[in-house]
Coordinates of C-alpha atoms in Angstrom, one line a residue:
M1178 CA 0.0 0.0 0.0
A1179 CA 1.4 3.4 -1.0
V1180 CA 2.2 5.9 1.7
V1181 CA 0.0 8.9 1.6
E1182 CA 2.0 12.1 1.6
P1183 CA 0.3 15.3 2.6
T1184 CA 1.2 18.6 0.9
L1185 CA 0.5 22.3 1.4
A1186 CA -1.1 22.8 -2.0
V1187 CA -4.6 23.5 -0.8
E1188 CA -3.4 25.7 2.1
L1189 CA -1.1 27.8 -0.1
E1190 CA -4.0 28.3 -2.6
M1191 CA -6.2 29.6 0.2
L1192 CA -3.5 31.9 1.4
A1193 CA -2.8 33.2 -2.1
A1194 CA -6.6 33.9 -2.4
G1195 CA -6.4 36.3 0.6
A1196 CA -6.9 34.2 3.7
S1197 CA -4.9 35.6 6.6
C1198 CA -4.2 32.1 7.8
V1199 CA -5.4 28.5 7.3
I1200 CA -6.6 26.6 10.3
G1201 CA -6.3 22.9 9.8
C1202 CA -9.0 21.1 11.8
D1203 CA -9.6 17.4 12.7
E1204 CA -11.4 15.4 15.3
V1205 CA -10.3 12.3 17.2
G1206 CA -12.2 10.0 19.5
R1207 CA -15.5 10.3 17.6
G1208 CA -16.2 6.6 17.6
A1209 CA -14.9 5.8 21.1
L1210 CA -17.1 4.3 23.8
A1211 CA -15.2 6.1 26.6
G1212 CA -13.4 9.4 27.0
P1213 CA -13.9 12.8 25.4
V1214 CA -14.1 13.7 21.8
A1215 CA -11.2 16.0 20.9
V1216 CA -10.8 18.6 18.1
G1217 CA -7.4 19.7 17.1
V1218 CA -6.6 23.0 15.3
A1219 CA -3.3 24.0 13.7
V1220 CA -2.6 27.4 12.2
I1221 CA -0.3 28.2 9.3
T1222 CA 0.4 31.5 7.5
A1223 CA 1.9 32.5 4.2
D1224 CA 5.5 32.3 5.5
V1225 CA 5.1 28.7 6.6
G1226 CA 8.2 26.5 6.2
A1227 CA 8.5 22.8 5.3
F1228 CA 6.5 20.6 7.5
P1229 CA 8.1 17.9 9.6
V1230 CA 9.4 14.8 7.7
G1231 CA 7.1 11.9 8.2
L1232 CA 4.0 13.9 9.1
R1233 CA 0.9 12.0 8.2
D1234 CA -2.7 11.6 9.3
S1235 CA -2.6 10.2 12.8
K1236 CA -4.4 7.0 11.8
L1237 CA -1.5 6.2 9.5
L1238 CA 1.2 6.5 12.2
S1239 CA 2.2 4.2 15.1
E1240 CA 1.8 5.5 18.6
P1241 CA 5.6 6.0 19.0
R1242 CA 5.8 7.9 15.8
R1243 CA 2.8 10.1 16.8
E1244 CA 4.5 10.9 20.1
L1245 CA 7.7 12.0 18.2
L1246 CA 5.8 14.0 15.6
A1247 CA 3.4 15.8 17.9
P1248 CA 5.9 18.3 19.3
L1249 CA 7.5 18.8 15.9
A1250 CA 4.1 19.6 14.4
A1251 CA 3.2 22.0 17.2
A1252 CA 6.6 23.8 16.7
W1253 CA 6.0 23.9 12.9
V1254 CA 2.6 25.6 13.0
R1255 CA 2.0 29.2 14.2
H1256 CA -0.5 28.1 16.8
S1257 CA -2.2 24.9 17.8
A1258 CA -4.9 23.9 20.3
V1259 CA -7.1 21.0 21.3
G1260 CA -10.7 21.4 22.5
L1261 CA -12.6 18.7 24.3
A1262 CA -16.2 17.7 24.9
S1263 CA -16.7 15.2 27.7
A1264 CA -18.5 11.8 27.6
Q1265 CA -21.3 13.4 29.5
E1266 CA -21.7 16.1 26.9
V1267 CA -21.7 13.5 24.2
D1268 CA -24.6 11.8 26.0
T1269 CA -26.4 15.1 26.6
V1270 CA -26.2 16.8 23.2
G1271 CA -25.1 14.0 20.8
I1272 CA -21.9 13.5 19.0
I1273 CA -22.3 16.1 16.3
A1274 CA -23.1 18.9 18.7
A1275 CA -20.3 17.7 21.0
L1276 CA -17.8 18.0 18.1
G1277 CA -19.0 21.5 17.7
L1278 CA -18.5 22.3 21.4
A1279 CA -15.0 20.8 21.3
G1280 CA -14.2 22.8 18.1
K1281 CA -15.5 26.0 19.6
R1282 CA -13.3 25.5 22.6
A1283 CA -10.3 24.9 20.4
L1284 CA -11.0 28.1 18.5
A1285 CA -11.3 30.0 21.7
H1286 CA -7.8 29.0 22.6
L1287 CA -6.6 30.4 19.2
H1288 CA -8.5 33.6 19.7
A1289 CA -6.9 34.1 23.1
D1290 CA -3.5 33.7 21.4
G1291 CA -4.4 36.5 18.9
V1292 CA -5.1 34.4 15.8
D1293 CA -7.2 36.2 13.2
I1294 CA -9.9 33.5 13.1
V1295 CA -12.4 35.7 11.2
G1296 CA -9.9 36.6 8.4
G1297 CA -8.7 33.0 8.1
V1298 CA -10.1 29.8 6.6
V1299 CA -10.8 26.7 8.5
L1300 CA -9.9 23.6 6.5
L1301 CA -12.0 20.9 8.0
D1302 CA -11.6 17.1 7.4
G1303 CA -14.7 15.4 6.1
N1304 CA -17.8 16.5 4.3
D1305 CA -20.0 17.9 7.1
D1306 CA -19.4 21.4 8.5
W1307 CA -20.3 20.5 12.1
L1308 CA -18.1 23.5 13.3
N1309 CA -20.3 26.4 12.1
K1310 CA -23.4 24.7 13.6
A1311 CA -21.9 25.4 17.1
L1312 CA -20.9 29.0 16.4
S1313 CA -23.0 32.1 16.8
T1314 CA -21.0 33.9 14.1
P1315 CA -20.2 31.7 11.1
L1316 CA -16.6 31.4 9.9
S1317 CA -15.2 30.6 6.5
V1318 CA -15.1 26.8 6.7
V1319 CA -14.0 24.5 3.8
T1320 CA -14.7 20.8 4.2
R1321 CA -12.6 18.3 2.3
I1322 CA -12.8 14.6 2.4
K1323 CA -9.4 13.0 3.4
A1324 CA -8.0 16.4 4.3
D1325 CA -6.3 14.7 7.2
Q1326 CA -4.3 12.6 4.7
D1327 CA -3.8 15.2 1.9
C1328 CA -3.3 18.5 3.7
A1329 CA -0.4 19.0 6.0
S1330 CA -2.1 21.5 8.3
V1331 CA -4.9 19.0 9.0
S1332 CA -2.4 16.2 9.4
A1333 CA -0.7 18.3 12.1
A1334 CA -4.0 19.0 13.8
S1335 CA -4.8 15.3 13.7
V1336 CA -1.5 14.2 15.3
I1337 CA -1.6 16.9 18.0
A1338 CA -5.2 16.1 19.0
K1339 CA -4.6 12.3 18.9
V1340 CA -1.6 12.5 21.2
H1341 CA -3.4 14.8 23.5
R1342 CA -6.4 12.6 23.8
D1343 CA -4.4 9.4 24.1
R1344 CA -2.5 10.8 27.0
L1345 CA -5.8 11.6 28.8
M1346 CA -6.9 8.0 28.3
I1347 CA -3.6 6.6 29.5
A1348 CA -4.0 8.8 32.7
A1349 CA -7.6 7.7 33.1
D1350 CA -6.5 4.1 32.9
L1351 CA -4.5 4.5 36.1
S1352 CA -7.7 5.8 37.9
Y1353 CA -10.0 3.2 36.4
P1354 CA -8.0 0.1 35.8
G1355 CA -9.4 -2.9 34.1
Y1356 CA -10.9 -1.4 30.9
G1357 CA -7.6 -1.5 29.0
W1358 CA -7.7 2.2 28.1
K1359 CA -3.9 2.4 27.9
G1360 CA -4.1 0.2 24.9
N1361 CA -7.6 0.7 23.4
K1362 CA -7.9 4.5 24.2
G1363 CA -11.6 4.0 25.0
Y1364 CA -12.6 2.3 21.7
G1365 CA -14.7 -0.8 21.7
S1366 CA -12.1 -3.6 21.7
A1367 CA -13.0 -7.1 23.0
E1368 CA -11.1 -6.4 26.2
H1369 CA -13.0 -3.2 26.8
M1370 CA -16.4 -4.6 26.0
N1371 CA -15.7 -7.6 28.4
A1372 CA -14.6 -5.2 31.1
I1373 CA -17.8 -3.2 30.8
G1374 CA -19.8 -6.4 31.2
T1375 CA -17.8 -7.3 34.4
L1376 CA -17.1 -3.9 36.0
G1377 CA -20.0 -1.9 34.6
A1378 CA -19.7 1.6 33.2
S1379 CA -17.5 4.3 34.6
E1380 CA -18.0 8.1 34.6
H1381 CA -15.9 8.3 31.5
H1382 CA -18.2 6.1 29.4
R1383 CA -20.7 7.4 26.9
L1384 CA -23.7 5.7 28.5
T1385 CA -26.0 6.3 25.5
W1386 CA -23.6 4.4 23.3
L1387 CA -23.7 1.4 25.6
K1388 CA -27.4 0.9 25.3
N1389 CA -28.6 -1.9 23.0

């Protein structure tokens, strides 16, 4: 299987068209049974340099490679942030609205850092603009299928968010042993499902997702 190499072609086209910055955006943890959903954002501007060697969509990287690349990706981009929505919020408002909450929180971090969000373009992985659904003032959002594989800013956001969320689940595994979160990161592995049957659900589980 050929290795998928991201580029900056899409981002540079957006910047040439007048965007003050491009904000790569991707989510992780959407399909997990436990833990938060996380949205990563990574900002690049027209003076961006070469992205780190080996940068890929987080799903195409091993855990050790992600750990190595996350700080390199964060150093490459102008700004980065991760927003979270808890398992309880997923249960309360549903996964799409929870993604919006997490994305809104990530953007709030960028705004606090002085990023020109209004003048920029958000490059969002997928084909659904769940981000603007959560915002009172719409932003310029461009959705792109497989942007996490094709666009370096989104790959960077993916890796940064994945490592951030993975570390949260590894820490949670220490407080709630038995579910195997250090390995499965809250996804529905056989070990995880068996543990839920034996131990019951924890406060980190999305209870609405466990109902038959």
